mmCIF file of C-alpha atoms in Angstrom:
data_model
loop_
_atom_site.group_PDB
_atom_site.id
_atom_site.type_symbol
_atom_site.label_atom_id
_atom_site.label_comp_id
_atom_site.label_asym_id
_atom_site.label_seq_id
_atom_site.Cartn_x
_atom_site.Cartn_y
_atom_site.Cartn_z
ATOM 1 C CA GLN M 1 0.000 0.000 0.000
ATOM 2 C CA THR M 2 1.237 3.482 -0.820
ATOM 3 C CA ALA M 3 1.117 6.753 1.059
ATOM 4 C CA GLY M 4 -1.555 9.201 0.013
ATOM 5 C CA SER M 5 -4.313 6.651 -0.571
ATOM 6 C CA PRO M 6 -5.646 6.017 2.950
ATOM 7 C CA ASP M 7 -7.162 2.565 3.335
ATOM 8 C CA PRO M 8 -10.432 2.838 5.314
ATOM 9 C CA ASN M 9 -9.736 -0.681 6.608
ATOM 10 C CA PHE M 10 -6.404 0.322 8.128
ATOM 11 C CA GLN M 11 -7.216 1.555 11.630
ATOM 12 C CA ILE M 12 -4.563 3.711 13.274
ATOM 13 C CA TYR M 13 -4.221 4.356 17.005
ATOM 14 C CA LEU M 14 -1.953 6.922 18.648
ATOM 15 C CA CYS M 15 -0.301 5.753 21.885
ATOM 16 C CA PHE M 16 1.379 8.138 24.302
ATOM 17 C CA GLY M 17 2.308 8.515 27.948
ATOM 18 C CA GLN M 18 5.090 7.759 30.390
ATOM 19 C CA SER M 19 6.911 4.584 31.440
ATOM 20 C CA ASN M 20 3.967 2.183 31.546
ATOM 21 C CA MET M 21 3.077 3.145 27.967
ATOM 22 C CA GLU M 22 6.759 3.069 27.027
ATOM 23 C CA GLY M 23 6.803 -0.504 28.343
ATOM 24 C CA ASN M 24 8.729 -1.452 31.437
ATOM 25 C CA ALA M 25 8.522 -5.268 31.565
ATOM 26 C CA THR M 26 10.931 -7.449 29.616
ATOM 27 C CA PRO M 27 8.977 -9.283 26.904
ATOM 28 C CA GLU M 28 8.785 -13.059 27.303
ATOM 29 C CA ALA M 29 9.022 -15.691 24.542
ATOM 30 C CA GLN M 30 5.245 -15.662 23.972
ATOM 31 C CA ASP M 31 5.395 -11.930 23.285
ATOM 32 C CA TYR M 32 7.682 -12.354 20.282
ATOM 33 C CA ASP M 33 5.815 -15.302 18.778
ATOM 34 C CA ASN M 34 3.094 -15.186 16.157
ATOM 35 C CA VAL M 35 2.657 -11.416 16.012
ATOM 36 C CA PRO M 36 0.132 -11.020 13.184
ATOM 37 C CA GLU M 37 1.304 -9.017 10.160
ATOM 38 C CA ARG M 38 -2.053 -7.229 10.278
ATOM 39 C CA PHE M 39 -0.757 -5.480 13.411
ATOM 40 C CA GLN M 40 1.798 -2.836 12.443
ATOM 41 C CA VAL M 41 3.812 -0.109 14.158
ATOM 42 C CA MET M 42 5.126 3.013 12.453
ATOM 43 C CA ALA M 43 8.542 3.705 13.958
ATOM 44 C CA ALA M 44 8.661 7.119 15.646
ATOM 45 C CA VAL M 45 12.453 6.857 16.088
ATOM 46 C CA ASP M 46 15.292 5.171 14.229
ATOM 47 C CA MET M 47 16.288 1.876 15.860
ATOM 48 C CA THR M 48 19.152 -0.550 15.353
ATOM 49 C CA ASP M 49 17.783 -3.522 17.313
ATOM 50 C CA PRO M 50 15.375 -4.356 15.810
ATOM 51 C CA LYS M 51 16.430 -2.357 12.757
ATOM 52 C CA ARG M 52 13.733 0.218 12.053
ATOM 53 C CA GLU M 53 13.627 3.478 10.206
ATOM 54 C CA ARG M 54 11.576 6.374 11.484
ATOM 55 C CA GLY M 55 8.324 6.855 9.555
ATOM 56 C CA LYS M 56 8.126 3.307 8.153
ATOM 57 C CA TRP M 57 5.722 0.486 9.002
ATOM 58 C CA TYR M 58 6.828 -2.800 10.609
ATOM 59 C CA THR M 59 5.103 -5.846 12.049
ATOM 60 C CA ALA M 60 4.516 -4.877 15.674
ATOM 61 C CA VAL M 61 7.030 -7.132 17.406
ATOM 62 C CA PRO M 62 8.233 -5.609 20.705
ATOM 63 C CA PRO M 63 9.703 -3.184 21.527
ATOM 64 C CA LEU M 64 7.142 -0.847 19.941
ATOM 65 C CA CYS M 65 8.281 2.424 21.513
ATOM 66 C CA ARG M 66 12.026 2.573 20.973
ATOM 67 C CA GLN M 67 15.139 0.571 21.601
ATOM 68 C CA GLY M 68 15.561 -0.762 25.122
ATOM 69 C CA THR M 69 11.894 -0.432 26.078
ATOM 70 C CA GLY M 70 9.689 -3.400 26.911
ATOM 71 C CA LEU M 71 6.185 -4.748 26.657
ATOM 72 C CA THR M 72 3.481 -2.065 26.562
ATOM 73 C CA PRO M 73 -0.324 -2.003 26.724
ATOM 74 C CA ALA M 74 -0.220 -1.370 22.954
ATOM 75 C CA ASP M 75 1.186 -4.850 22.238
ATOM 76 C CA TYR M 76 -1.876 -6.783 23.327
ATOM 77 C CA PHE M 77 -4.219 -3.964 22.378
ATOM 78 C CA GLY M 78 -3.212 -4.442 18.752
ATOM 79 C CA ARG M 79 -3.146 -8.229 18.846
ATOM 80 C CA THR M 80 -6.594 -8.376 20.407
ATOM 81 C CA MET M 81 -7.965 -5.866 17.902
ATOM 82 C CA VAL M 82 -6.851 -7.823 14.839
ATOM 83 C CA GLU M 83 -8.034 -11.063 16.397
ATOM 84 C CA LYS M 84 -11.556 -9.663 16.853
ATOM 85 C CA LEU M 85 -11.888 -7.424 13.783
ATOM 86 C CA PRO M 86 -12.737 -8.723 10.294
ATOM 87 C CA GLU M 87 -9.760 -10.213 8.451
ATOM 88 C CA ASN M 88 -9.604 -7.366 5.934
ATOM 89 C CA VAL M 89 -8.979 -4.836 8.718
ATOM 90 C CA LYS M 90 -5.424 -3.962 9.745
ATOM 91 C CA VAL M 91 -4.370 -2.113 12.891
ATOM 92 C CA GLY M 92 -1.409 0.248 13.139
ATOM 93 C CA VAL M 93 -0.002 2.090 16.140
ATOM 94 C CA VAL M 94 2.045 5.262 16.432
ATOM 95 C CA HIS M 95 3.866 5.064 19.744
ATOM 96 C CA VAL M 96 5.590 7.955 21.547
ATOM 97 C CA ALA M 97 6.196 7.660 25.288
ATOM 98 C CA VAL M 98 8.746 9.026 27.748
ATOM 99 C CA GLY M 99 9.472 7.348 31.071
ATOM 100 C CA GLY M 100 9.039 9.678 34.023
ATOM 101 C CA THR M 101 7.337 12.489 32.131
ATOM 102 C CA SER M 102 4.619 14.715 33.489
ATOM 103 C CA ILE M 103 1.800 15.629 31.104
ATOM 104 C CA LYS M 104 3.833 18.860 30.765
ATOM 105 C CA GLY M 105 6.228 16.884 28.576
ATOM 106 C CA PHE M 106 3.479 16.764 25.928
ATOM 107 C CA MET M 107 2.667 20.492 26.150
ATOM 108 C CA GLU M 108 4.759 22.400 23.629
ATOM 109 C CA GLU M 109 4.711 25.688 25.536
ATOM 110 C CA LEU M 110 5.992 24.030 28.737
ATOM 111 C CA VAL M 111 8.280 21.248 27.556
ATOM 112 C CA ALA M 112 11.536 23.208 27.081
ATOM 113 C CA ASP M 113 11.587 24.662 30.593
ATOM 114 C CA TYR M 114 10.412 21.353 32.020
ATOM 115 C CA VAL M 115 13.199 19.311 30.379
ATOM 116 C CA ALA M 116 15.833 21.893 31.322
ATOM 117 C CA GLY M 117 15.144 21.338 35.014
ATOM 118 C CA GLU M 118 15.216 17.523 34.917
ATOM 119 C CA LYS M 119 17.940 14.886 35.370
ATOM 120 C CA ASP M 120 20.264 13.626 32.648
ATOM 121 C CA TRP M 121 18.505 10.262 32.201
ATOM 122 C CA PHE M 122 15.272 12.129 31.481
ATOM 123 C CA LYS M 123 17.011 14.492 29.049
ATOM 124 C CA ASN M 124 18.369 11.419 27.249
ATOM 125 C CA PHE M 125 14.854 9.963 26.900
ATOM 126 C CA MET M 126 13.503 13.282 25.610
ATOM 127 C CA SER M 127 16.358 13.723 23.142
ATOM 128 C CA ASN M 128 15.005 10.720 21.191
ATOM 129 C CA TYR M 129 12.115 13.002 20.229
ATOM 130 C CA ASP M 130 14.160 16.205 19.750
ATOM 131 C CA ASN M 131 12.840 17.328 23.167
ATOM 132 C CA ASN M 132 9.308 17.618 21.815
ATOM 133 C CA PRO M 133 7.435 14.304 22.017
ATOM 134 C CA PHE M 134 4.105 15.948 21.205
ATOM 135 C CA ARG M 135 5.445 17.214 17.896
ATOM 136 C CA ARG M 136 6.951 13.805 17.110
ATOM 137 C CA LEU M 137 3.627 12.142 17.884
ATOM 138 C CA VAL M 138 1.732 14.494 15.557
ATOM 139 C CA GLU M 139 4.335 14.359 12.757
ATOM 140 C CA THR M 140 4.347 10.555 12.824
ATOM 141 C CA ALA M 141 0.551 10.438 13.037
ATOM 142 C CA LYS M 142 0.240 12.671 9.975
ATOM 143 C CA LYS M 143 2.493 10.313 8.058
ATOM 144 C CA ALA M 144 0.537 7.279 9.290
ATOM 145 C CA GLN M 145 -2.701 8.951 8.260
ATOM 146 C CA GLN M 146 -1.588 8.851 4.631
ATOM 147 C CA PHE M 147 -2.066 5.083 4.851
ATOM 148 C CA GLY M 148 -5.128 4.681 7.073
ATOM 149 C CA VAL M 149 -7.686 6.298 9.353
ATOM 150 C CA ILE M 150 -7.062 7.415 12.939
ATOM 151 C CA LYS M 151 -9.642 5.763 15.179
ATOM 152 C CA GLY M 152 -8.528 6.463 18.713
ATOM 153 C CA ILE M 153 -5.862 7.490 21.183
ATOM 154 C CA LEU M 154 -4.421 5.341 23.962
ATOM 155 C CA MET M 155 -2.833 7.054 26.919
ATOM 156 C CA HIS M 156 -1.093 5.733 30.004
ATOM 157 C CA GLN M 157 0.276 8.645 31.972
ATOM 158 C CA GLY M 158 -0.245 10.102 35.408
ATOM 159 C CA GLU M 159 2.215 8.634 37.888
ATOM 160 C CA THR M 160 4.341 11.788 37.766
ATOM 161 C CA ASP M 161 1.184 13.910 38.112
ATOM 162 C CA ASN M 162 -0.232 11.820 40.961
ATOM 163 C CA GLY M 163 -2.985 13.870 42.600
ATOM 164 C CA ASN M 164 -2.405 16.965 40.419
ATOM 165 C CA PRO M 165 -5.813 18.737 40.388
ATOM 166 C CA GLU M 166 -4.995 20.358 37.018
ATOM 167 C CA TRP M 167 -4.104 17.069 35.327
ATOM 168 C CA GLN M 168 -7.484 16.395 33.710
ATOM 169 C CA ASN M 169 -7.566 19.848 32.122
ATOM 170 C CA MET M 170 -3.977 19.484 30.923
ATOM 171 C CA VAL M 171 -4.838 16.136 29.339
ATOM 172 C CA LYS M 172 -7.822 17.793 27.671
ATOM 173 C CA THR M 173 -5.528 20.463 26.189
ATOM 174 C CA VAL M 174 -3.166 17.820 24.770
ATOM 175 C CA TYR M 175 -6.043 15.700 23.444
ATOM 176 C CA GLU M 176 -7.697 18.630 21.689
ATOM 177 C CA ARG M 177 -4.401 19.641 20.129
ATOM 178 C CA ILE M 178 -3.883 16.188 18.686
ATOM 179 C CA LEU M 179 -7.266 15.838 17.017
ATOM 180 C CA SER M 180 -9.945 18.223 15.929
ATOM 181 C CA ALA M 181 -12.371 15.507 14.850
ATOM 182 C CA ASP M 182 -15.277 14.610 17.100
ATOM 183 C CA ASN M 183 -15.667 11.260 18.773
ATOM 184 C CA VAL M 184 -12.110 10.013 18.496
ATOM 185 C CA PRO M 185 -12.042 8.229 21.828
ATOM 186 C CA LEU M 186 -9.282 8.747 24.364
ATOM 187 C CA LEU M 187 -8.655 5.582 26.374
ATOM 188 C CA VAL M 188 -6.871 6.300 29.665
ATOM 189 C CA GLY M 189 -5.322 3.457 31.639
ATOM 190 C CA GLU M 190 -5.363 3.332 35.420
ATOM 191 C CA MET M 191 -2.247 3.278 37.596
ATOM 192 C CA VAL M 192 -1.255 0.168 39.599
ATOM 193 C CA GLN M 193 -4.053 -0.421 42.114
ATOM 194 C CA GLN M 194 -3.740 0.086 45.860
ATOM 195 C CA ASP M 195 -4.397 -3.614 46.587
ATOM 196 C CA GLN M 196 -1.482 -4.495 44.274
ATOM 197 C CA GLY M 197 0.878 -2.225 46.205
ATOM 198 C CA GLY M 198 0.631 0.692 43.794
ATOM 199 C CA ILE M 199 2.117 3.940 45.075
ATOM 200 C CA CYS M 200 0.222 6.236 42.674
ATOM 201 C CA TRP M 201 -3.188 4.633 43.060
ATOM 202 C CA GLY M 202 -4.618 7.975 44.243
ATOM 203 C CA GLN M 203 -4.376 9.179 40.631
ATOM 204 C CA ASN M 204 -7.053 6.647 39.651
ATOM 205 C CA ALA M 205 -9.710 9.008 40.991
ATOM 206 C CA ASN M 206 -8.549 11.533 38.375
ATOM 207 C CA ILE M 207 -8.659 8.842 35.688
ATOM 208 C CA ASP M 208 -11.960 7.251 36.656
ATOM 209 C CA ASN M 209 -13.932 10.474 36.269
ATOM 210 C CA ILE M 210 -12.016 11.951 33.341
ATOM 211 C CA HIS M 211 -15.166 11.756 31.195
ATOM 212 C CA ASN M 212 -16.531 14.663 33.268
ATOM 213 C CA VAL M 213 -13.851 16.849 31.673
ATOM 214 C CA ILE M 214 -13.444 14.999 28.347
ATOM 215 C CA PRO M 215 -16.776 13.403 27.334
ATOM 216 C CA THR M 216 -15.030 11.144 24.786
ATOM 217 C CA ALA M 217 -12.500 9.789 27.328
ATOM 218 C CA TYR M 218 -12.860 6.376 28.943
ATOM 219 C CA PRO M 219 -10.927 4.883 31.879
ATOM 220 C CA ILE M 220 -9.338 1.457 31.422
ATOM 221 C CA SER M 221 -9.208 -0.647 34.570
ATOM 222 C CA SER M 222 -5.936 -1.995 35.964
ATOM 223 C CA LYS M 223 -7.775 -4.253 38.439
ATOM 224 C CA ASP M 224 -5.778 -7.414 39.205
ATOM 225 C CA CYS M 225 -2.843 -6.235 37.056
ATOM 226 C CA LYS M 226 0.213 -7.203 39.069
ATOM 227 C CA GLN M 227 3.240 -4.946 39.406
ATOM 228 C CA ARG M 228 6.975 -5.615 39.332
ATOM 229 C CA GLY M 229 7.658 -4.752 42.960
ATOM 230 C CA ASP M 230 8.465 -1.061 42.509
ATOM 231 C CA GLY M 231 4.853 -0.007 43.074
ATOM 232 C CA LEU M 232 4.746 1.669 39.648
ATOM 233 C CA HIS M 233 5.211 -0.710 36.749
ATOM 234 C CA PHE M 234 3.173 -3.686 35.621
ATOM 235 C CA THR M 235 4.557 -7.160 35.027
ATOM 236 C CA ALA M 236 4.489 -8.575 31.486
ATOM 237 C CA GLU M 237 1.261 -10.354 32.380
ATOM 238 C CA GLY M 238 -0.149 -7.084 33.738
ATOM 239 C CA TYR M 239 0.581 -5.375 30.406
ATOM 240 C CA ARG M 240 -1.135 -8.188 28.515
ATOM 241 C CA ILE M 241 -4.255 -7.880 30.668
ATOM 242 C CA ILE M 242 -4.578 -4.105 30.512
ATOM 243 C CA GLY M 243 -3.720 -4.107 26.793
ATOM 244 C CA LYS M 244 -6.625 -6.471 26.101
ATOM 245 C CA ARG M 245 -8.893 -4.193 28.128
ATOM 246 C CA TYR M 246 -7.962 -1.196 25.990
ATOM 247 C CA ALA M 247 -8.942 -3.311 22.958
ATOM 248 C CA GLU M 248 -12.203 -4.508 24.494
ATOM 249 C CA LYS M 249 -13.254 -0.921 25.193
ATOM 250 C CA MET M 250 -12.236 0.218 21.711
ATOM 251 C CA LEU M 251 -14.137 -2.642 20.054
ATOM 252 C CA GLU M 252 -17.195 -1.782 22.128
ATOM 253 C CA LEU M 253 -16.941 1.846 20.968
ATOM 254 C CA LEU M 254 -16.486 0.815 17.331
ATOM 255 C CA ASN M 255 -19.514 -1.440 17.567
ATOM 256 C CA SER M 256 -21.592 1.253 19.220
ATOM 257 C CA GLN M 257 -20.961 3.547 16.261
ATOM 258 C CA THR M 258 -23.644 1.454 14.516
ATOM 259 C CA SER M 259 -21.375 -1.060 12.814
ATOM 260 C CA ILE M 260 -17.741 -1.669 12.069
ATOM 261 C CA SER M 261 -18.260 -1.020 8.352
ATOM 262 C CA SER M 262 -19.668 2.467 8.921
ATOM 263 C CA VAL M 263 -16.872 3.287 11.349
ATOM 264 C CA THR M 264 -14.148 2.279 8.938
ATOM 265 C CA SER M 265 -15.499 4.633 6.286
ATOM 266 C CA GLY M 266 -15.394 7.666 8.588
ATOM 267 C CA LYS M 267 -12.440 9.971 8.078
ATOM 268 C CA LYS M 268 -10.590 11.577 10.982
ATOM 269 C CA TYR M 269 -8.334 14.537 10.406
ATOM 270 C CA LEU M 270 -5.437 15.647 12.508
ATOM 271 C CA ASN M 271 -5.669 19.124 13.871
ATOM 272 C CA LYS M 272 -2.319 20.277 12.547
#
């Protein structure tokens, strides 16, 4: 398929956030096996292992985000989507995430000052995206949109903003900057739960009622998703579970828009 002739049966999802979206668990053998070719990732950075070139499509074998990252919710989101969707439908993800970032890291007017005050490891992460992950997300999404249709946005971010009362409004600003089209759902994953030893579980209150601020946003439960022992990051199995839940919610939303065929014909345009 060539750029410039978007395939209505190629569904594209934008994935962004901090370390849990970046992918913190080491993939296991099952995570490399049998990844369907109908599930693709457009590289947002150049990589050497696996060898990938920014702006090109690849079968979505982990790592999806960038070199050295692990399993993410997007892995089993995409696999579950292609498993449940008709065989002529492909799924592609655009994946930009930065471990440790506040939502400020995705706000162009704040990001430069924010990065300047952070530690070297964080500056190194940000440098992969020329210190502007929002712009990289949008640039890559625009390229991806030449091949297919943007259907939704997956976010997992909030640990760094745990309890921040302005967080929902900041997320709304970022969301509205990404897409001008109506009804492109924003799926927002919960932090590690309190009963699993999560240390940012208080942020789930912000996530669970985000639809009050963004009517097209939906929380994705992290119930029973185990964590690695640091109170922050899911295990590989935890990523598989929450990834499937993102897909289940998205499939429900696609189905509720009358039928999958009518959804796939709808065009979504990036804001800029």
